Amino acid sequence: MPYNQGRAKARDRGNVLGRLEFLSLHQPLRNSGNDSNSRGASRRAGQGKYHQSQQADHQQEPGEASKERKDPTRLPEEDCMQLNPSFKGIAMNSLLAIDIHLSKRLGVCVNTASSWGSVRSVFTLLALTGHGITWICGTLVCLTRSNTLAGQEVLVNLLLALVLDILTVAGVQKLVKRKGPWEMTPGFLDYVAMDVYSFPAAHASRAAMVSKFLLSHLVLAVPLRILLVVWAFLVGLSRVLLGRYHVTDMACGFALGLLHFSLVETVWLSSNTCQTLISIGTLSWSPFR
């Protein structure tokens, strides 16, 4: 009897747990595995799409960079404003601006319509007296007519100084390539003497060197010495008035001309060396003589 009652109680308990409201407590849901699989698949699909988008972004970066490089609306670096310029940069830019402004104001003989256009021919002729071709041709003529050893020695060294001045100034101008304050085409003699750019001023350098050379090796009266110094200054200034040079070009040209004179004085050729060079130049030199 007790045994039958125990079996009845177990059967009743099984019937109670078999009801619909108690099924979710002791039986797993049929779609739980499918749902977990779907969630894992969707997660893997999302990761795959993320990696594909990252790869696409990496592939587009070079193209976007090239487009930015080719973008014509971007300004070059020199046109961008420097937020923290140095004191040295500010000073240099200020001096250059003052130099350009002053040089343009002094260009009163740029053309015939300028304020001093009526005397433009006078300053053009004055500038021609300081041209390298003029001085080289004049020195060669004087050398052919000189009969004294002392005169020939001075003229040969002057010719050496002129050649040194032309080559040095042409080399520096080629490196710097600074143009004058006014857009002007160089003349034929300027191309021959390689005086195409403005820095340093070739005429100023040559005038300073020649005047210092003549003052040192020729005995001249005081009025002539003063006139020679004034001539050298006016030759350099004439190119500024004609719009060819800046003021700083003229100043640097004067300094370079004095440096050339000091260099020629250091390597001064003796009379025997000058006679040898003259013999070679006239094709009358003999090494056995």
PDB file of C-alpha atoms in Angstrom:
ATOM      1  CA  MET A   1       0.000   0.000   0.000  1.00  0.00           C
ATOM      2  CA  PRO A   2       2.683   2.508   0.828  1.00  0.00           C
ATOM      3  CA  TYR A   3       4.489   1.492  -2.319  1.00  0.00           C
ATOM      4  CA  ASN A   4       1.442   2.303  -4.477  1.00  0.00           C
ATOM      5  CA  GLN A   5       1.087   5.667  -2.833  1.00  0.00           C
ATOM      6  CA  GLY A   6       4.743   6.508  -3.614  1.00  0.00           C
ATOM      7  CA  ARG A   7       4.264   5.585  -7.249  1.00  0.00           C
ATOM      8  CA  ALA A   8       1.138   7.730  -7.455  1.00  0.00           C
ATOM      9  CA  LYS A   9       2.928  10.733  -6.028  1.00  0.00           C
ATOM     10  CA  ALA A  10       5.814  10.352  -8.501  1.00  0.00           C
ATOM     11  CA  ARG A  11       3.343  10.056 -11.369  1.00  0.00           C
ATOM     12  CA  ASP A  12       1.509  13.186 -10.249  1.00  0.00           C
ATOM     13  CA  ARG A  13       4.782  15.098  -9.943  1.00  0.00           C
ATOM     14  CA  GLY A  14       5.714  14.049 -13.464  1.00  0.00           C
ATOM     15  CA  ASN A  15       2.350  15.203 -14.753  1.00  0.00           C
ATOM     16  CA  VAL A  16       2.789  18.576 -13.062  1.00  0.00           C
ATOM     17  CA  LEU A  17       6.300  19.130 -14.550  1.00  0.00           C
ATOM     18  CA  GLY A  18       4.930  18.087 -17.922  1.00  0.00           C
ATOM     19  CA  ARG A  19       2.616  21.054 -18.081  1.00  0.00           C
ATOM     20  CA  LEU A  20       3.249  23.763 -20.619  1.00  0.00           C
ATOM     21  CA  GLU A  21       4.114  26.509 -18.130  1.00  0.00           C
ATOM     22  CA  PHE A  22       6.887  24.367 -16.574  1.00  0.00           C
ATOM     23  CA  LEU A  23       8.516  23.170 -19.813  1.00  0.00           C
ATOM     24  CA  SER A  24      10.851  26.170 -20.068  1.00  0.00           C
ATOM     25  CA  LEU A  25      12.300  25.417 -16.625  1.00  0.00           C
ATOM     26  CA  HIS A  26      13.692  21.952 -17.245  1.00  0.00           C
ATOM     27  CA  GLN A  27      13.922  21.635 -21.077  1.00  0.00           C
ATOM     28  CA  PRO A  28      16.251  23.594 -23.425  1.00  0.00           C
ATOM     29  CA  LEU A  29      14.674  25.649 -26.131  1.00  0.00           C
ATOM     30  CA  ARG A  30      14.758  24.035 -29.553  1.00  0.00           C
ATOM     31  CA  ASN A  31      15.915  27.194 -31.372  1.00  0.00           C
ATOM     32  CA  SER A  32      18.631  28.198 -28.885  1.00  0.00           C
ATOM     33  CA  GLY A  33      21.396  26.452 -30.846  1.00  0.00           C
ATOM     34  CA  ASN A  34      20.221  27.985 -34.068  1.00  0.00           C
ATOM     35  CA  ASP A  35      20.047  31.409 -32.473  1.00  0.00           C
ATOM     36  CA  SER A  36      23.610  31.116 -31.130  1.00  0.00           C
ATOM     37  CA  ASN A  37      24.822  29.952 -34.514  1.00  0.00           C
ATOM     38  CA  SER A  38      23.068  32.844 -36.229  1.00  0.00           C
ATOM     39  CA  ARG A  39      24.527  35.294 -33.729  1.00  0.00           C
ATOM     40  CA  GLY A  40      28.022  33.898 -34.315  1.00  0.00           C
ATOM     41  CA  ALA A  41      27.559  34.026 -38.075  1.00  0.00           C
ATOM     42  CA  SER A  42      26.326  37.598 -37.950  1.00  0.00           C
ATOM     43  CA  ARG A  43      29.266  38.513 -35.693  1.00  0.00           C
ATOM     44  CA  ARG A  44      31.734  36.936 -38.133  1.00  0.00           C
ATOM     45  CA  ALA A  45      30.027  38.647 -41.040  1.00  0.00           C
ATOM     46  CA  GLY A  46      30.270  41.995 -39.259  1.00  0.00           C
ATOM     47  CA  GLN A  47      33.994  41.447 -38.558  1.00  0.00           C
ATOM     48  CA  GLY A  48      34.543  40.505 -42.191  1.00  0.00           C
ATOM     49  CA  LYS A  49      32.843  43.676 -43.380  1.00  0.00           C
ATOM     50  CA  TYR A  50      34.927  45.722 -40.922  1.00  0.00           C
ATOM     51  CA  HIS A  51      38.185  44.230 -42.220  1.00  0.00           C
ATOM     52  CA  GLN A  52      37.069  44.800 -45.803  1.00  0.00           C
ATOM     53  CA  SER A  53      36.262  48.449 -45.047  1.00  0.00           C
ATOM     54  CA  GLN A  54      39.667  48.895 -43.362  1.00  0.00           C
ATOM     55  CA  GLN A  55      41.445  47.415 -46.386  1.00  0.00           C
ATOM     56  CA  ALA A  56      39.422  49.649 -48.690  1.00  0.00           C
ATOM     57  CA  ASP A  57      40.412  52.686 -46.624  1.00  0.00           C
ATOM     58  CA  HIS A  58      44.085  51.700 -46.806  1.00  0.00           C
ATOM     59  CA  GLN A  59      43.805  51.241 -50.545  1.00  0.00           C
ATOM     60  CA  GLN A  60      42.168  54.636 -50.961  1.00  0.00           C
ATOM     61  CA  GLU A  61      44.755  56.517 -48.900  1.00  0.00           C
ATOM     62  CA  PRO A  62      47.439  56.729 -51.640  1.00  0.00           C
ATOM     63  CA  GLY A  63      44.849  57.842 -54.169  1.00  0.00           C
ATOM     64  CA  GLU A  64      43.565  60.515 -51.836  1.00  0.00           C
ATOM     65  CA  ALA A  65      47.103  61.653 -51.087  1.00  0.00           C
ATOM     66  CA  SER A  66      47.882  61.910 -54.792  1.00  0.00           C
ATOM     67  CA  LYS A  67      44.673  63.884 -55.303  1.00  0.00           C
ATOM     68  CA  GLU A  68      45.714  66.249 -52.543  1.00  0.00           C
ATOM     69  CA  ARG A  69      49.135  66.624 -54.119  1.00  0.00           C
ATOM     70  CA  LYS A  70      47.572  67.344 -57.474  1.00  0.00           C
ATOM     71  CA  ASP A  71      45.053  69.752 -56.030  1.00  0.00           C
ATOM     72  CA  PRO A  72      45.828  73.094 -57.681  1.00  0.00           C
ATOM     73  CA  THR A  73      44.063  75.058 -54.971  1.00  0.00           C
ATOM     74  CA  ARG A  74      46.752  74.271 -52.392  1.00  0.00           C
ATOM     75  CA  LEU A  75      49.213  77.140 -51.918  1.00  0.00           C
ATOM     76  CA  PRO A  76      52.981  76.579 -52.025  1.00  0.00           C
ATOM     77  CA  GLU A  77      54.929  76.780 -48.818  1.00  0.00           C
ATOM     78  CA  GLU A  78      56.529  80.119 -49.650  1.00  0.00           C
ATOM     79  CA  ASP A  79      53.070  81.697 -49.943  1.00  0.00           C
ATOM     80  CA  CYS A  80      51.986  80.472 -46.520  1.00  0.00           C
ATOM     81  CA  MET A  81      52.281  82.841 -43.587  1.00  0.00           C
ATOM     82  CA  GLN A  82      54.827  81.907 -40.944  1.00  0.00           C
ATOM     83  CA  LEU A  83      53.243  82.096 -37.527  1.00  0.00           C
ATOM     84  CA  ASN A  84      56.531  82.402 -35.615  1.00  0.00           C
ATOM     85  CA  PRO A  85      59.112  84.105 -37.875  1.00  0.00           C
ATOM     86  CA  SER A  86      62.556  84.657 -36.408  1.00  0.00           C
ATOM     87  CA  PHE A  87      63.988  88.095 -35.728  1.00  0.00           C
ATOM     88  CA  LYS A  88      66.657  87.505 -38.342  1.00  0.00           C
ATOM     89  CA  GLY A  89      64.035  86.654 -40.966  1.00  0.00           C
ATOM     90  CA  ILE A  90      61.993  89.745 -40.125  1.00  0.00           C
ATOM     91  CA  ALA A  91      65.089  91.966 -40.340  1.00  0.00           C
ATOM     92  CA  MET A  92      66.183  90.491 -43.682  1.00  0.00           C
ATOM     93  CA  ASN A  93      62.719  90.822 -45.213  1.00  0.00           C
ATOM     94  CA  SER A  94      62.475  94.409 -43.984  1.00  0.00           C
ATOM     95  CA  LEU A  95      65.866  95.328 -45.445  1.00  0.00           C
ATOM     96  CA  LEU A  96      64.996  93.708 -48.776  1.00  0.00           C
ATOM     97  CA  ALA A  97      61.705  95.576 -48.891  1.00  0.00           C
ATOM     98  CA  ILE A  98      63.450  98.877 -48.169  1.00  0.00           C
ATOM     99  CA  ASP A  99      66.095  98.088 -50.787  1.00  0.00           C
ATOM    100  CA  ILE A 100      63.524  97.340 -53.481  1.00  0.00           C
ATOM    101  CA  HIS A 101      61.438 100.394 -52.648  1.00  0.00           C
ATOM    102  CA  LEU A 102      64.444 102.723 -52.601  1.00  0.00           C
ATOM    103  CA  SER A 103      65.834 101.251 -55.832  1.00  0.00           C
ATOM    104  CA  LYS A 104      62.528 101.770 -57.612  1.00  0.00           C
ATOM    105  CA  ARG A 105      62.359 105.343 -56.355  1.00  0.00           C
ATOM    106  CA  LEU A 106      65.895 106.010 -57.621  1.00  0.00           C
ATOM    107  CA  GLY A 107      65.117 104.569 -61.065  1.00  0.00           C
ATOM    108  CA  VAL A 108      64.470 108.007 -62.544  1.00  0.00           C
ATOM    109  CA  CYS A 109      66.093 107.199 -65.900  1.00  0.00           C
ATOM    110  CA  VAL A 110      64.438 103.864 -66.622  1.00  0.00           C
ATOM    111  CA  ASN A 111      62.927 105.178 -69.844  1.00  0.00           C
ATOM    112  CA  THR A 112      62.468 108.462 -71.664  1.00  0.00           C
ATOM    113  CA  ALA A 113      59.091 108.988 -69.965  1.00  0.00           C
ATOM    114  CA  SER A 114      60.669 108.961 -66.490  1.00  0.00           C
ATOM    115  CA  SER A 115      61.248 112.103 -64.446  1.00  0.00           C
ATOM    116  CA  TRP A 116      64.896 112.315 -65.566  1.00  0.00           C
ATOM    117  CA  GLY A 117      64.311 110.731 -68.948  1.00  0.00           C
ATOM    118  CA  SER A 118      65.839 113.709 -70.764  1.00  0.00           C
ATOM    119  CA  VAL A 119      69.307 112.916 -69.352  1.00  0.00           C
ATOM    120  CA  ARG A 120      69.049 109.165 -69.804  1.00  0.00           C
ATOM    121  CA  SER A 121      71.605 109.198 -72.629  1.00  0.00           C
ATOM    122  CA  VAL A 122      74.136 110.949 -70.367  1.00  0.00           C
ATOM    123  CA  PHE A 123      73.912 108.254 -67.691  1.00  0.00           C
ATOM    124  CA  THR A 124      73.980 105.547 -70.352  1.00  0.00           C
ATOM    125  CA  LEU A 125      77.257 106.965 -71.672  1.00  0.00           C
ATOM    126  CA  LEU A 126      78.609 107.242 -68.118  1.00  0.00           C
ATOM    127  CA  ALA A 127      77.739 103.590 -67.481  1.00  0.00           C
ATOM    128  CA  LEU A 128      79.515 102.633 -70.704  1.00  0.00           C
ATOM    129  CA  THR A 129      82.773 104.051 -69.308  1.00  0.00           C
ATOM    130  CA  GLY A 130      82.655 101.397 -66.608  1.00  0.00           C
ATOM    131  CA  HIS A 131      81.875  98.466 -68.897  1.00  0.00           C
ATOM    132  CA  GLY A 132      84.268  95.527 -68.873  1.00  0.00           C
ATOM    133  CA  ILE A 133      84.607  95.336 -72.661  1.00  0.00           C
ATOM    134  CA  THR A 134      85.517  99.045 -72.785  1.00  0.00           C
ATOM    135  CA  TRP A 135      88.289  98.681 -70.221  1.00  0.00           C
ATOM    136  CA  ILE A 136      89.713  95.468 -71.666  1.00  0.00           C
ATOM    137  CA  CYS A 137      89.891  96.946 -75.173  1.00  0.00           C
ATOM    138  CA  GLY A 138      91.424 100.167 -73.852  1.00  0.00           C
ATOM    139  CA  THR A 139      94.030  98.272 -71.799  1.00  0.00           C
ATOM    140  CA  LEU A 140      95.033  96.143 -74.806  1.00  0.00           C
ATOM    141  CA  VAL A 141      95.434  99.250 -76.989  1.00  0.00           C
ATOM    142  CA  CYS A 142      97.593 100.956 -74.355  1.00  0.00           C
ATOM    143  CA  LEU A 143      99.640  97.785 -73.936  1.00  0.00           C
ATOM    144  CA  THR A 144     100.459  97.618 -77.636  1.00  0.00           C
ATOM    145  CA  ARG A 145     101.583 101.258 -77.589  1.00  0.00           C
ATOM    146  CA  SER A 146     103.597 101.105 -74.369  1.00  0.00           C
ATOM    147  CA  ASN A 147     107.417 101.052 -74.756  1.00  0.00           C
ATOM    148  CA  THR A 148     108.531 100.951 -71.126  1.00  0.00           C
ATOM    149  CA  LEU A 149     108.855  97.871 -68.946  1.00  0.00           C
ATOM    150  CA  ALA A 150     107.220  99.596 -65.970  1.00  0.00           C
ATOM    151  CA  GLY A 151     104.232 100.671 -68.055  1.00  0.00           C
ATOM    152  CA  GLN A 152     103.824  97.206 -69.526  1.00  0.00           C
ATOM    153  CA  GLU A 153     104.014  95.665 -66.046  1.00  0.00           C
ATOM    154  CA  VAL A 154     101.232  97.910 -64.762  1.00  0.00           C
ATOM    155  CA  LEU A 155      99.053  97.303 -67.827  1.00  0.00           C
ATOM    156  CA  VAL A 156      99.445  93.508 -67.718  1.00  0.00           C
ATOM    157  CA  ASN A 157      98.448  93.434 -64.065  1.00  0.00           C
ATOM    158  CA  LEU A 158      95.516  95.739 -64.814  1.00  0.00           C
ATOM    159  CA  LEU A 159      94.422  93.369 -67.562  1.00  0.00           C
ATOM    160  CA  LEU A 160      94.666  90.466 -65.117  1.00  0.00           C
ATOM    161  CA  ALA A 161      92.550  92.396 -62.604  1.00  0.00           C
ATOM    162  CA  LEU A 162      89.896  93.135 -65.235  1.00  0.00           C
ATOM    163  CA  VAL A 163      89.651  89.497 -66.289  1.00  0.00           C
ATOM    164  CA  LEU A 164      89.450  88.416 -62.651  1.00  0.00           C
ATOM    165  CA  ASP A 165      86.714  90.956 -61.980  1.00  0.00           C
ATOM    166  CA  ILE A 166      84.605  89.907 -64.979  1.00  0.00           C
ATOM    167  CA  LEU A 167      84.843  86.189 -64.238  1.00  0.00           C
ATOM    168  CA  THR A 168      84.182  86.532 -60.509  1.00  0.00           C
ATOM    169  CA  VAL A 169      81.198  88.839 -60.900  1.00  0.00           C
ATOM    170  CA  ALA A 170      79.732  86.659 -63.672  1.00  0.00           C
ATOM    171  CA  GLY A 171      80.088  83.559 -61.482  1.00  0.00           C
ATOM    172  CA  VAL A 172      78.400  85.162 -58.470  1.00  0.00           C
ATOM    173  CA  GLN A 173      75.623  86.563 -60.638  1.00  0.00           C
ATOM    174  CA  LYS A 174      75.035  83.122 -62.115  1.00  0.00           C
ATOM    175  CA  LEU A 175      74.727  81.621 -58.640  1.00  0.00           C
ATOM    176  CA  VAL A 176      72.492  84.299 -57.108  1.00  0.00           C
ATOM    177  CA  LYS A 177      70.426  85.113 -60.238  1.00  0.00           C
ATOM    178  CA  ARG A 178      68.937  88.258 -58.759  1.00  0.00           C
ATOM    179  CA  LYS A 179      67.108  90.413 -61.245  1.00  0.00           C
ATOM    180  CA  GLY A 180      67.030  94.185 -61.230  1.00  0.00           C
ATOM    181  CA  PRO A 181      64.233  96.278 -59.723  1.00  0.00           C
ATOM    182  CA  TRP A 182      62.777  96.876 -63.188  1.00  0.00           C
ATOM    183  CA  GLU A 183      62.066  94.271 -65.846  1.00  0.00           C
ATOM    184  CA  MET A 184      64.642  95.188 -68.477  1.00  0.00           C
ATOM    185  CA  THR A 185      66.336  93.100 -71.153  1.00  0.00           C
ATOM    186  CA  PRO A 186      70.170  93.147 -71.001  1.00  0.00           C
ATOM    187  CA  GLY A 187      71.958  94.703 -73.957  1.00  0.00           C
ATOM    188  CA  PHE A 188      74.399  93.094 -76.355  1.00  0.00           C
ATOM    189  CA  LEU A 189      77.485  94.275 -74.459  1.00  0.00           C
ATOM    190  CA  ASP A 190      75.983  92.981 -71.226  1.00  0.00           C
ATOM    191  CA  TYR A 191      75.693  89.499 -72.719  1.00  0.00           C
ATOM    192  CA  VAL A 192      79.262  89.709 -74.041  1.00  0.00           C
ATOM    193  CA  ALA A 193      80.601  90.733 -70.616  1.00  0.00           C
ATOM    194  CA  MET A 194      78.310  88.173 -68.884  1.00  0.00           C
ATOM    195  CA  ASP A 195      76.638  90.997 -66.941  1.00  0.00           C
ATOM    196  CA  VAL A 196      73.086  89.641 -67.114  1.00  0.00           C
ATOM    197  CA  TYR A 197      71.908  89.789 -63.476  1.00  0.00           C
ATOM    198  CA  SER A 198      72.105  92.564 -60.916  1.00  0.00           C
ATOM    199  CA  PHE A 199      73.924  91.113 -57.880  1.00  0.00           C
ATOM    200  CA  PRO A 200      76.683  92.061 -57.471  1.00  0.00           C
ATOM    201  CA  ALA A 201      76.843  95.214 -59.595  1.00  0.00           C
ATOM    202  CA  ALA A 202      79.513  94.581 -62.230  1.00  0.00           C
ATOM    203  CA  HIS A 203      79.989  98.242 -63.147  1.00  0.00           C
ATOM    204  CA  ALA A 204      80.378  99.256 -59.503  1.00  0.00           C
ATOM    205  CA  SER A 205      82.892  96.471 -58.864  1.00  0.00           C
ATOM    206  CA  ARG A 206      84.912  97.364 -61.935  1.00  0.00           C
ATOM    207  CA  ALA A 207      84.878 101.103 -61.232  1.00  0.00           C
ATOM    208  CA  ALA A 208      86.003 100.626 -57.637  1.00  0.00           C
ATOM    209  CA  MET A 209      88.791  98.240 -58.640  1.00  0.00           C
ATOM    210  CA  VAL A 210      90.053 100.411 -61.542  1.00  0.00           C
ATOM    211  CA  SER A 211      89.985 103.646 -59.551  1.00  0.00           C
ATOM    212  CA  LYS A 212      91.847 102.085 -56.630  1.00  0.00           C
ATOM    213  CA  PHE A 213      94.356 100.525 -59.037  1.00  0.00           C
ATOM    214  CA  LEU A 214      95.064 103.806 -60.847  1.00  0.00           C
ATOM    215  CA  LEU A 215      95.305 105.738 -57.595  1.00  0.00           C
ATOM    216  CA  SER A 216      97.904 103.268 -56.326  1.00  0.00           C
ATOM    217  CA  HIS A 217     100.098 102.966 -59.441  1.00  0.00           C
ATOM    218  CA  LEU A 218      99.792 106.307 -61.201  1.00  0.00           C
ATOM    219  CA  VAL A 219     101.083 109.646 -59.990  1.00  0.00           C
ATOM    220  CA  LEU A 220      98.089 111.956 -60.296  1.00  0.00           C
ATOM    221  CA  ALA A 221      97.339 115.445 -59.077  1.00  0.00           C
ATOM    222  CA  VAL A 222      94.850 115.937 -56.282  1.00  0.00           C
ATOM    223  CA  PRO A 223      92.024 117.202 -58.552  1.00  0.00           C
ATOM    224  CA  LEU A 224      92.446 114.161 -60.791  1.00  0.00           C
ATOM    225  CA  ARG A 225      92.389 111.825 -57.822  1.00  0.00           C
ATOM    226  CA  ILE A 226      89.160 113.390 -56.569  1.00  0.00           C
ATOM    227  CA  LEU A 227      87.700 113.232 -60.065  1.00  0.00           C
ATOM    228  CA  LEU A 228      88.596 109.543 -60.323  1.00  0.00           C
ATOM    229  CA  VAL A 229      86.802 108.743 -57.053  1.00  0.00           C
ATOM    230  CA  VAL A 230      83.738 110.728 -58.123  1.00  0.00           C
ATOM    231  CA  TRP A 231      83.761 108.911 -61.479  1.00  0.00           C
ATOM    232  CA  ALA A 232      83.768 105.513 -59.777  1.00  0.00           C
ATOM    233  CA  PHE A 233      80.813 106.457 -57.581  1.00  0.00           C
ATOM    234  CA  LEU A 234      78.813 107.909 -60.480  1.00  0.00           C
ATOM    235  CA  VAL A 235      79.398 104.807 -62.614  1.00  0.00           C
ATOM    236  CA  GLY A 236      77.889 102.610 -59.935  1.00  0.00           C
ATOM    237  CA  LEU A 237      75.045 105.060 -59.303  1.00  0.00           C
ATOM    238  CA  SER A 238      74.249 105.406 -63.009  1.00  0.00           C
ATOM    239  CA  ARG A 239      73.161 101.784 -63.249  1.00  0.00           C
ATOM    240  CA  VAL A 240      70.833 102.306 -60.282  1.00  0.00           C
ATOM    241  CA  LEU A 241      69.317 105.375 -61.936  1.00  0.00           C
ATOM    242  CA  LEU A 242      68.870 103.383 -65.145  1.00  0.00           C
ATOM    243  CA  GLY A 243      66.950 100.712 -63.234  1.00  0.00           C
ATOM    244  CA  ARG A 244      69.528  97.968 -63.720  1.00  0.00           C
ATOM    245  CA  TYR A 245      70.788  97.515 -60.139  1.00  0.00           C
ATOM    246  CA  HIS A 246      69.511  97.699 -56.594  1.00  0.00           C
ATOM    247  CA  VAL A 247      71.204  99.916 -54.046  1.00  0.00           C
ATOM    248  CA  THR A 248      72.578  96.877 -52.204  1.00  0.00           C
ATOM    249  CA  ASP A 249      73.901  95.518 -55.513  1.00  0.00           C
ATOM    250  CA  MET A 250      75.900  98.715 -55.970  1.00  0.00           C
ATOM    251  CA  ALA A 251      77.259  98.626 -52.396  1.00  0.00           C
ATOM    252  CA  CYS A 252      78.303  94.974 -52.689  1.00  0.00           C
ATOM    253  CA  GLY A 253      79.863  95.724 -56.072  1.00  0.00           C
ATOM    254  CA  PHE A 254      82.063  98.440 -54.574  1.00  0.00           C
ATOM    255  CA  ALA A 255      83.170  96.082 -51.799  1.00  0.00           C
ATOM    256  CA  LEU A 256      83.909  93.286 -54.271  1.00  0.00           C
ATOM    257  CA  GLY A 257      85.959  95.636 -56.467  1.00  0.00           C
ATOM    258  CA  LEU A 258      88.164  96.606 -53.522  1.00  0.00           C
ATOM    259  CA  LEU A 259      88.590  92.913 -52.715  1.00  0.00           C
ATOM    260  CA  HIS A 260      89.722  92.254 -56.287  1.00  0.00           C
ATOM    261  CA  PHE A 261      92.295  95.029 -56.012  1.00  0.00           C
ATOM    262  CA  SER A 262      93.700  93.544 -52.803  1.00  0.00           C
ATOM    263  CA  LEU A 263      93.914  90.112 -54.442  1.00  0.00           C
ATOM    264  CA  VAL A 264      95.751  91.458 -57.490  1.00  0.00           C
ATOM    265  CA  GLU A 265      98.182  93.316 -55.244  1.00  0.00           C
ATOM    266  CA  THR A 266      98.856  90.056 -53.420  1.00  0.00           C
ATOM    267  CA  VAL A 267      99.636  88.097 -56.610  1.00  0.00           C
ATOM    268  CA  TRP A 268     101.319  90.984 -58.424  1.00  0.00           C
ATOM    269  CA  LEU A 269     103.169  89.758 -61.516  1.00  0.00           C
ATOM    270  CA  SER A 270     106.791  90.803 -61.844  1.00  0.00           C
ATOM    271  CA  SER A 271     108.235  92.545 -64.888  1.00  0.00           C
ATOM    272  CA  ASN A 272     109.865  89.342 -66.189  1.00  0.00           C
ATOM    273  CA  THR A 273     106.603  87.425 -65.911  1.00  0.00           C
ATOM    274  CA  CYS A 274     104.779  90.207 -67.720  1.00  0.00           C
ATOM    275  CA  GLN A 275     107.328  90.190 -70.537  1.00  0.00           C
ATOM    276  CA  THR A 276     106.928  86.434 -70.885  1.00  0.00           C
ATOM    277  CA  LEU A 277     103.152  86.798 -71.108  1.00  0.00           C
ATOM    278  CA  ILE A 278     103.508  89.564 -73.689  1.00  0.00           C
ATOM    279  CA  SER A 279     105.849  87.392 -75.760  1.00  0.00           C
ATOM    280  CA  ILE A 280     103.371  84.506 -75.627  1.00  0.00           C
ATOM    281  CA  GLY A 281     100.540  86.823 -76.588  1.00  0.00           C
ATOM    282  CA  THR A 282     102.440  88.227 -79.564  1.00  0.00           C
ATOM    283  CA  LEU A 283     103.670  84.740 -80.641  1.00  0.00           C
ATOM    284  CA  SER A 284     107.294  85.835 -80.305  1.00  0.00           C
ATOM    285  CA  TRP A 285     108.183  83.831 -77.217  1.00  0.00           C
ATOM    286  CA  SER A 286     110.989  81.271 -77.374  1.00  0.00           C
ATOM    287  CA  PRO A 287     111.674  78.900 -74.446  1.00  0.00           C
ATOM    288  CA  PHE A 288     115.383  78.591 -75.412  1.00  0.00           C
ATOM    289  CA  ARG A 289     116.056  82.287 -75.257  1.00  0.00           C
TER     290      ARG A 289
END
